[in-house]
């Protein structure tokens, strides 16, 4: 730990103050370097994310068409005593860095050690695995933090069993409040169709939040575009660079999801009914729209970068134009002043009564003549 602390303290001050996203990435990489994942046999329960102090928490929705039981902060012993016969269970787990508790849950529901390893590996590509006893899905959950105006990305692991769905989250906070509200209200299909429909509803909510994040991106980019056209400050270019990095991360989250949703729609999964796959097709369409939005905003960011360079270039051209005009005006004036500053005695204008007036007339006439040429050429 002393070695890692020293690395953090050696980080540049600019990184600590101005680039919290880069700092987070850098610290996460340091902790990963210190882990002992490399060389371990497959299926080892090792958490690969950032070390957290968040508590471990489990909440449940136990429901059928007529009844609903909602409980927070339940223990594993209480979970074992639940009567889930002829009912559907949604178990939500927050704090997967508590490896022993997660491992106990996986043992309770006979989840394979390789799947446990995937759950604890929080920076993997969205994927879906179909086993004999369950369906495992890894997906990126994106949220927009209005305080930091940053996109928060988190891996969500979902295990769909018969009449049971388990969601594993890194920390507290998710995008599922609307789904919880629908379960509490008991309206529509969600309490009637079973766990596979809830599985669809959770994925659909995650994809819908991609559009919310994209909308926030669009608002920021429009503000930046207006500021660039008005002033073109260096800070706007730095913000564009940060947004570009975030967009790359979002693209890595959204693009592989298309393959996952396509498999769910196309393949014959044991725990997903044919009637539910119709709704999955709608999620697939939304995923394609999200991908199109990502590509659109990527192009928008690139065009804003070009616009910034153009604005800065135009500003520089205006400065150079002004300096050139001033230089061209004063070059002949300097020549005339230098000519009459020579030390020869036989200069006729020196002894002329109107020589001084002639000198100033020549200077002013040269400047006016130069400006007239610029005006005629429409350079000014």
Tab-separated table of C-alpha atoms in Angstrom:
chain	number	residue	atom	x	y	z
A	1	UNK	CA	0.000	0.000	0.000
A	2	UNK	CA	2.916	2.392	0.695
A	3	UNK	CA	4.100	1.951	-2.881
A	4	UNK	CA	0.667	2.822	-4.267
A	5	UNK	CA	0.344	5.857	-1.967
A	6	UNK	CA	3.707	7.130	-3.155
A	7	UNK	CA	2.595	6.798	-6.794
A	8	UNK	CA	-0.565	8.819	-6.060
A	9	UNK	CA	1.387	11.562	-4.301
A	10	UNK	CA	3.766	11.774	-7.265
A	11	UNK	CA	0.916	12.557	-9.678
A	12	UNK	CA	1.063	16.073	-11.197
A	13	UNK	CA	-1.011	18.728	-9.430
A	14	UNK	CA	-2.878	19.451	-12.695
A	15	UNK	CA	-4.049	15.831	-12.763
A	16	UNK	CA	-5.274	16.012	-9.168
A	17	UNK	CA	-7.154	19.301	-9.614
A	18	UNK	CA	-8.307	19.523	-13.244
A	19	UNK	CA	-8.650	15.943	-14.416
A	20	UNK	CA	-10.535	13.831	-11.856
A	21	UNK	CA	-11.608	11.343	-14.535
A	22	UNK	CA	-7.982	10.703	-15.517
A	23	UNK	CA	-7.034	10.515	-11.843
A	24	UNK	CA	-9.704	7.878	-11.278
A	25	UNK	CA	-8.443	5.858	-14.223
A	26	UNK	CA	-4.846	6.177	-13.101
A	27	UNK	CA	-5.536	5.130	-9.510
A	28	UNK	CA	-7.649	2.206	-10.688
A	29	UNK	CA	-4.765	1.056	-12.852
A	30	UNK	CA	-2.386	1.278	-9.881
A	31	UNK	CA	-4.592	-0.927	-7.745
A	32	UNK	CA	-4.910	-3.435	-10.563
A	33	UNK	CA	-1.148	-3.585	-10.917
A	34	UNK	CA	-0.912	-4.448	-7.243
A	35	UNK	CA	-3.456	-7.262	-7.486
A	36	UNK	CA	-2.531	-10.906	-7.873
A	37	UNK	CA	-4.862	-11.767	-10.748
A	38	UNK	CA	-2.133	-12.648	-13.232
A	39	UNK	CA	-1.239	-16.316	-13.128
A	40	UNK	CA	-4.184	-17.453	-11.013
A	41	UNK	CA	-6.209	-20.453	-12.182
A	42	UNK	CA	-9.612	-19.790	-13.814
A	43	UNK	CA	-12.580	-19.124	-11.578
A	44	UNK	CA	-10.763	-17.299	-8.787
A	45	UNK	CA	-12.934	-14.833	-6.852
A	46	UNK	CA	-10.854	-11.629	-7.144
A	47	UNK	CA	-12.434	-8.174	-7.441
A	48	UNK	CA	-10.650	-6.100	-10.118
A	49	UNK	CA	-12.238	-2.705	-9.571
A	50	UNK	CA	-11.325	0.245	-7.406
A	51	UNK	CA	-11.201	-0.500	-3.681
A	52	UNK	CA	-14.286	0.954	-2.005
A	53	UNK	CA	-15.628	1.555	1.481
A	54	UNK	CA	-19.290	1.149	0.439
A	55	UNK	CA	-21.248	-1.349	2.535
A	56	UNK	CA	-22.633	-4.591	1.182
A	57	UNK	CA	-26.381	-4.460	0.639
A	58	UNK	CA	-29.059	-6.814	-0.695
A	59	UNK	CA	-32.652	-5.913	-1.522
A	60	UNK	CA	-35.440	-8.070	-2.899
A	61	UNK	CA	-38.726	-7.865	-4.750
A	62	UNK	CA	-40.696	-11.081	-4.235
A	63	UNK	CA	-43.871	-10.902	-6.252
A	64	UNK	CA	-46.567	-12.487	-8.322
A	65	UNK	CA	-49.575	-11.018	-10.111
A	66	UNK	CA	-51.464	-10.415	-6.855
A	67	UNK	CA	-48.821	-9.827	-4.161
A	68	UNK	CA	-45.550	-7.974	-3.696
A	69	UNK	CA	-42.970	-8.163	-0.904
A	70	UNK	CA	-40.170	-5.593	-0.909
A	71	UNK	CA	-37.315	-5.781	1.589
A	72	UNK	CA	-34.011	-3.933	1.936
A	73	UNK	CA	-30.771	-4.875	3.664
A	74	UNK	CA	-31.618	-8.527	4.074
A	75	UNK	CA	-29.061	-11.096	5.159
A	76	UNK	CA	-28.045	-14.276	3.404
A	77	UNK	CA	-29.799	-16.316	6.118
A	78	UNK	CA	-33.042	-14.419	5.508
A	79	UNK	CA	-32.595	-14.990	1.791
A	80	UNK	CA	-32.351	-18.742	2.318
A	81	UNK	CA	-35.639	-18.751	4.219
A	82	UNK	CA	-37.644	-16.998	1.499
A	83	UNK	CA	-40.561	-18.945	0.070
A	84	UNK	CA	-40.234	-18.381	-3.695
A	85	UNK	CA	-42.570	-21.156	-4.782
A	86	UNK	CA	-44.883	-19.944	-7.558
A	87	UNK	CA	-43.434	-16.441	-7.223
A	88	UNK	CA	-40.761	-14.365	-8.911
A	89	UNK	CA	-37.709	-12.971	-7.159
A	90	UNK	CA	-35.528	-10.012	-8.041
A	91	UNK	CA	-32.417	-9.937	-5.876
A	92	UNK	CA	-30.336	-6.768	-6.216
A	93	UNK	CA	-26.814	-6.772	-4.748
A	94	UNK	CA	-24.765	-3.607	-4.203
A	95	UNK	CA	-21.083	-3.711	-3.283
A	96	UNK	CA	-19.513	-6.604	-5.171
A	97	UNK	CA	-16.115	-5.658	-3.731
A	98	UNK	CA	-17.273	-7.663	-0.708
A	99	UNK	CA	-16.071	-10.812	-2.385
A	100	UNK	CA	-16.978	-13.355	0.302
A	101	UNK	CA	-20.624	-12.274	0.418
A	102	UNK	CA	-20.885	-12.357	-3.387
A	103	UNK	CA	-19.268	-15.772	-3.408
A	104	UNK	CA	-21.803	-17.016	-0.844
A	105	UNK	CA	-24.679	-15.783	-3.031
A	106	UNK	CA	-23.242	-17.550	-6.052
A	107	UNK	CA	-22.870	-20.781	-4.090
A	108	UNK	CA	-26.461	-20.471	-2.872
A	109	UNK	CA	-27.794	-20.252	-6.442
A	110	UNK	CA	-25.214	-22.687	-7.889
A	111	UNK	CA	-23.548	-20.106	-10.092
A	112	UNK	CA	-20.364	-21.401	-11.703
A	113	UNK	CA	-16.985	-20.041	-10.460
A	114	UNK	CA	-16.174	-18.786	-13.966
A	115	UNK	CA	-19.331	-16.676	-13.884
A	116	UNK	CA	-18.340	-15.434	-10.418
A	117	UNK	CA	-15.007	-14.384	-11.897
A	118	UNK	CA	-16.841	-12.467	-14.652
A	119	UNK	CA	-19.031	-10.741	-12.060
A	120	UNK	CA	-15.989	-9.516	-10.132
A	121	UNK	CA	-14.126	-8.453	-13.298
A	122	UNK	CA	-15.714	-5.052	-13.748
A	123	UNK	CA	-14.060	-3.798	-16.944
A	124	UNK	CA	-15.085	-6.442	-19.413
A	125	UNK	CA	-16.907	-6.203	-22.701
A	126	UNK	CA	-20.723	-6.551	-22.638
A	127	UNK	CA	-21.462	-10.244	-23.103
A	128	UNK	CA	-24.033	-12.991	-22.607
A	129	UNK	CA	-23.401	-16.614	-21.580
A	130	UNK	CA	-26.066	-19.316	-21.745
A	131	UNK	CA	-25.567	-22.210	-19.343
A	132	UNK	CA	-27.768	-25.103	-18.376
A	133	UNK	CA	-28.924	-23.480	-15.129
A	134	UNK	CA	-28.933	-19.753	-15.881
A	135	UNK	CA	-28.205	-16.941	-18.323
A	136	UNK	CA	-25.390	-14.556	-17.414
A	137	UNK	CA	-25.303	-11.047	-18.926
A	138	UNK	CA	-22.735	-8.291	-18.431
A	139	UNK	CA	-23.767	-4.813	-19.509
A	140	UNK	CA	-22.553	-1.255	-18.946
A	141	UNK	CA	-24.912	1.019	-17.001
A	142	UNK	CA	-24.418	4.712	-17.773
A	143	UNK	CA	-25.631	7.636	-15.675
A	144	UNK	CA	-25.061	11.375	-15.907
A	145	UNK	CA	-23.859	13.122	-12.745
A	146	UNK	CA	-25.281	16.677	-12.838
A	147	UNK	CA	-22.841	17.913	-10.162
A	148	UNK	CA	-19.646	16.939	-11.947
A	149	UNK	CA	-21.271	16.963	-15.408
A	150	UNK	CA	-19.548	13.647	-16.034
A	151	UNK	CA	-20.804	10.285	-17.236
A	152	UNK	CA	-20.650	7.583	-14.580
A	153	UNK	CA	-20.119	4.104	-15.999
A	154	UNK	CA	-20.660	0.913	-14.030
A	155	UNK	CA	-20.721	-2.739	-14.944
A	156	UNK	CA	-23.980	-4.501	-14.176
A	157	UNK	CA	-24.003	-8.289	-14.058
A	158	UNK	CA	-27.328	-10.072	-14.414
A	159	UNK	CA	-28.044	-13.739	-13.726
A	160	UNK	CA	-31.408	-15.031	-14.929
A	161	UNK	CA	-32.578	-18.317	-13.427
A	162	UNK	CA	-35.972	-19.948	-13.377
A	163	UNK	CA	-38.258	-17.409	-11.663
A	164	UNK	CA	-35.223	-15.567	-10.234
A	165	UNK	CA	-33.119	-12.691	-11.505
A	166	UNK	CA	-30.015	-11.457	-9.655
A	167	UNK	CA	-28.343	-8.133	-10.422
A	168	UNK	CA	-24.825	-7.375	-9.180
A	169	UNK	CA	-23.782	-3.718	-8.884
A	170	UNK	CA	-20.468	-2.148	-7.930
A	171	UNK	CA	-22.023	0.541	-5.725
A	172	UNK	CA	-25.281	2.074	-4.594
A	173	UNK	CA	-27.337	3.885	-7.199
A	174	UNK	CA	-28.745	2.669	-10.500
A	175	UNK	CA	-31.226	3.423	-13.277
A	176	UNK	CA	-33.963	1.031	-12.123
A	177	UNK	CA	-36.211	3.290	-10.078
A	178	UNK	CA	-38.833	3.345	-12.835
A	179	UNK	CA	-38.881	-0.478	-12.886
A	180	UNK	CA	-39.306	-0.570	-9.119
A	181	UNK	CA	-42.188	1.860	-9.454
A	182	UNK	CA	-43.878	-0.375	-12.009
A	183	UNK	CA	-43.477	-3.388	-9.728
A	184	UNK	CA	-44.990	-1.494	-6.807
A	185	UNK	CA	-47.891	-0.218	-8.911
A	186	UNK	CA	-48.681	-3.690	-10.202
A	187	UNK	CA	-49.901	-2.389	-13.544
A	188	UNK	CA	-49.075	-3.653	-16.985
A	189	UNK	CA	-47.221	-6.873	-17.778
A	190	UNK	CA	-44.315	-6.702	-15.359
A	191	UNK	CA	-46.019	-8.583	-12.495
A	192	UNK	CA	-47.670	-11.085	-14.826
A	193	UNK	CA	-45.026	-12.175	-17.303
A	194	UNK	CA	-42.294	-13.458	-14.994
A	195	UNK	CA	-38.564	-13.000	-14.479
A	196	UNK	CA	-37.672	-12.982	-18.171
A	197	UNK	CA	-39.907	-9.948	-18.690
A	198	UNK	CA	-38.250	-8.225	-15.724
A	199	UNK	CA	-34.911	-9.109	-17.320
A	200	UNK	CA	-36.075	-7.344	-20.488
A	201	UNK	CA	-37.371	-4.352	-18.493
A	202	UNK	CA	-34.021	-3.860	-16.748
A	203	UNK	CA	-32.069	-3.979	-20.018
A	204	UNK	CA	-34.573	-1.648	-21.658
A	205	UNK	CA	-34.176	0.866	-18.812
A	206	UNK	CA	-30.383	0.768	-19.155
A	207	UNK	CA	-30.597	1.405	-22.900
A	208	UNK	CA	-33.108	4.233	-22.370
A	209	UNK	CA	-30.632	5.937	-20.051
A	210	UNK	CA	-28.083	5.881	-22.871
A	211	UNK	CA	-30.329	8.409	-24.615
A	212	UNK	CA	-30.452	10.567	-21.482
A	213	UNK	CA	-26.654	10.588	-21.367
A	214	UNK	CA	-26.503	11.384	-25.081
A	215	UNK	CA	-28.955	14.238	-24.596
A	216	UNK	CA	-26.742	15.733	-21.895
A	217	UNK	CA	-23.785	15.370	-24.226
A	218	UNK	CA	-25.707	17.193	-26.924
A	219	UNK	CA	-26.530	20.075	-24.562
A	220	UNK	CA	-22.877	20.437	-23.574
A	221	UNK	CA	-21.705	20.329	-27.176
A	222	UNK	CA	-24.213	22.998	-28.236
A	223	UNK	CA	-23.016	25.265	-25.420
A	224	UNK	CA	-19.407	24.681	-26.436
A	225	UNK	CA	-20.216	25.410	-30.080
A	226	UNK	CA	-21.794	28.741	-29.106
A	227	UNK	CA	-18.815	29.677	-26.924
A	228	UNK	CA	-16.316	28.715	-29.633
A	229	UNK	CA	-18.079	30.890	-32.198
A	230	UNK	CA	-18.224	33.760	-29.709
A	231	UNK	CA	-14.757	33.638	-28.160
A	232	UNK	CA	-12.878	30.392	-28.839
A	233	UNK	CA	-11.228	29.963	-25.436
A	234	UNK	CA	-8.594	27.331	-24.706
A	235	UNK	CA	-10.779	25.853	-21.940
A	236	UNK	CA	-13.458	24.886	-24.486
A	237	UNK	CA	-10.906	22.845	-26.407
A	238	UNK	CA	-9.873	21.063	-23.185
A	239	UNK	CA	-13.522	20.268	-22.416
A	240	UNK	CA	-13.917	18.895	-25.942
A	241	UNK	CA	-10.957	16.598	-25.336
A	242	UNK	CA	-12.516	15.329	-22.098
A	243	UNK	CA	-15.854	14.740	-23.842
A	244	UNK	CA	-14.092	12.910	-26.637
A	245	UNK	CA	-12.527	10.528	-24.133
A	246	UNK	CA	-15.902	9.956	-22.473
A	247	UNK	CA	-17.503	9.327	-25.861
A	248	UNK	CA	-14.876	6.698	-26.664
A	249	UNK	CA	-15.717	4.933	-23.404
A	250	UNK	CA	-19.453	5.151	-24.123
A	251	UNK	CA	-18.910	3.755	-27.595
A	252	UNK	CA	-17.089	0.768	-26.111
A	253	UNK	CA	-20.087	0.211	-23.870
A	254	UNK	CA	-22.826	0.590	-26.490
A	255	UNK	CA	-21.402	-1.107	-29.585
A	256	UNK	CA	-20.950	-4.631	-28.105
A	257	UNK	CA	-24.429	-4.439	-26.587
A	258	UNK	CA	-25.878	-4.750	-30.077
A	259	UNK	CA	-24.438	-8.268	-30.334
A	260	UNK	CA	-25.797	-9.196	-26.910
A	261	UNK	CA	-29.332	-8.005	-27.676
A	262	UNK	CA	-29.208	-9.635	-31.089
A	263	UNK	CA	-28.352	-12.990	-29.521
A	264	UNK	CA	-31.177	-12.699	-26.999
A	265	UNK	CA	-33.629	-11.941	-29.806
A	266	UNK	CA	-32.341	-14.550	-32.229
A	267	UNK	CA	-31.265	-17.549	-30.124
A	268	UNK	CA	-33.531	-19.926	-28.271
A	269	UNK	CA	-32.697	-19.347	-24.601
A	270	UNK	CA	-34.153	-21.692	-22.019
A	271	UNK	CA	-35.417	-19.037	-19.584
A	272	UNK	CA	-36.647	-16.443	-22.102
A	273	UNK	CA	-40.095	-17.025	-23.523
A	274	UNK	CA	-40.902	-16.385	-27.155
A	275	UNK	CA	-43.413	-13.705	-26.154
A	276	UNK	CA	-40.635	-11.775	-24.378
A	277	UNK	CA	-38.310	-11.890	-27.394
A	278	UNK	CA	-40.772	-9.630	-29.211
A	279	UNK	CA	-40.007	-6.909	-26.658
A	280	UNK	CA	-36.283	-7.655	-26.918
A	281	UNK	CA	-36.538	-6.748	-30.617
A	282	UNK	CA	-37.689	-3.273	-29.540
A	283	UNK	CA	-34.630	-2.975	-27.275
A	284	UNK	CA	-32.467	-3.942	-30.235
A	285	UNK	CA	-33.951	-1.078	-32.261
A	286	UNK	CA	-33.226	1.311	-29.392
A	287	UNK	CA	-29.667	0.018	-29.202
A	288	UNK	CA	-29.131	0.759	-32.893
A	289	UNK	CA	-30.501	4.273	-32.346
A	290	UNK	CA	-28.122	4.731	-29.401
A	291	UNK	CA	-25.202	3.632	-31.582
A	292	UNK	CA	-26.262	6.128	-34.261
A	293	UNK	CA	-26.385	8.860	-31.604
A	294	UNK	CA	-22.905	7.945	-30.394
A	295	UNK	CA	-21.518	8.132	-33.930
A	296	UNK	CA	-23.313	11.426	-34.558
A	297	UNK	CA	-21.865	13.025	-31.450
A	298	UNK	CA	-18.414	11.647	-32.226
A	299	UNK	CA	-18.569	13.409	-35.583
A	300	UNK	CA	-19.940	16.515	-33.865
A	301	UNK	CA	-16.997	16.585	-31.459
A	302	UNK	CA	-14.567	16.244	-34.363
A	303	UNK	CA	-16.310	19.052	-36.256
A	304	UNK	CA	-16.192	21.278	-33.151
A	305	UNK	CA	-12.469	20.608	-32.849
A	306	UNK	CA	-12.050	21.684	-36.469
A	307	UNK	CA	-14.264	24.714	-35.788
A	308	UNK	CA	-12.097	25.685	-32.819
A	309	UNK	CA	-8.969	25.454	-34.965
A	310	UNK	CA	-10.667	27.549	-37.659
A	311	UNK	CA	-11.728	30.227	-35.159
A	312	UNK	CA	-8.232	30.370	-33.668
A	313	UNK	CA	-6.781	30.493	-37.189
A	314	UNK	CA	-9.105	33.352	-38.147
A	315	UNK	CA	-8.145	35.239	-35.003
A	316	UNK	CA	-4.492	34.771	-35.834
A	317	UNK	CA	-5.115	35.907	-39.412
A	318	UNK	CA	-6.795	39.069	-38.140
A	319	UNK	CA	-3.856	39.785	-35.868
A	320	UNK	CA	-1.381	39.174	-38.674
A	321	UNK	CA	-3.470	41.322	-41.034
A	322	UNK	CA	-3.442	44.231	-38.571
A	323	UNK	CA	0.290	43.910	-37.983
A	324	UNK	CA	0.937	43.693	-41.728
A	325	UNK	CA	-1.089	46.851	-42.424
A	326	UNK	CA	0.776	48.732	-39.712
A	327	UNK	CA	4.106	47.466	-41.008
A	328	UNK	CA	3.344	48.360	-44.644
A	329	UNK	CA	2.267	51.874	-43.606
A	330	UNK	CA	5.383	52.530	-41.564
A	331	UNK	CA	7.933	50.971	-43.924
A	332	UNK	CA	7.886	53.932	-46.401
A	333	UNK	CA	7.672	56.381	-43.489
A	334	UNK	CA	10.736	54.804	-41.939
A	335	UNK	CA	12.512	54.998	-45.292
A	336	UNK	CA	11.701	58.702	-45.673
A	337	UNK	CA	12.712	59.455	-42.082
A	338	UNK	CA	15.941	57.549	-42.605
A	339	UNK	CA	16.596	59.344	-45.894
A	340	UNK	CA	16.346	62.764	-44.313
A	341	UNK	CA	18.340	61.672	-41.322
A	342	UNK	CA	21.542	61.255	-43.340
A	343	UNK	CA	24.564	63.408	-42.499
A	344	UNK	CA	25.298	64.905	-45.939
A	345	UNK	CA	25.298	68.683	-46.307
A	346	UNK	CA	24.121	68.889	-49.915
A	347	UNK	CA	20.513	67.860	-49.321
A	348	UNK	CA	18.412	70.612	-50.996
A	349	UNK	CA	15.448	70.368	-48.615
A	350	UNK	CA	17.638	71.156	-45.598
A	351	UNK	CA	18.039	74.810	-46.645
A	352	UNK	CA	14.563	75.155	-48.169
A	353	UNK	CA	12.118	77.417	-46.331
A	354	UNK	CA	9.279	74.885	-46.692
A	355	UNK	CA	11.455	71.791	-46.258
A	356	UNK	CA	9.947	70.798	-42.897
A	357	UNK	CA	6.385	71.112	-44.202
A	358	UNK	CA	7.402	69.208	-47.331
A	359	UNK	CA	8.820	66.422	-45.134
A	360	UNK	CA	5.585	66.008	-43.152
A	361	UNK	CA	3.450	66.244	-46.269
A	362	UNK	CA	5.504	63.453	-47.806
A	363	UNK	CA	5.032	61.250	-44.713
A	364	UNK	CA	1.280	61.844	-44.463
A	365	UNK	CA	0.802	61.545	-48.235
A	366	UNK	CA	2.625	58.189	-48.291
A	367	UNK	CA	0.461	56.826	-45.430
A	368	UNK	CA	-2.761	58.045	-47.106
A	369	UNK	CA	-1.690	56.626	-50.452
A	370	UNK	CA	-0.940	53.213	-48.854
A	371	UNK	CA	-4.304	53.147	-47.077
A	372	UNK	CA	-6.060	54.120	-50.304
A	373	UNK	CA	-4.467	51.174	-52.109
A	374	UNK	CA	-5.588	48.816	-49.285
A	375	UNK	CA	-9.118	50.199	-49.505
A	376	UNK	CA	-9.178	49.848	-53.288
A	377	UNK	CA	-8.000	46.210	-53.010
A	378	UNK	CA	-10.668	45.679	-50.317
A	379	UNK	CA	-8.060	44.401	-47.861
A	380	UNK	CA	-9.508	46.621	-45.158
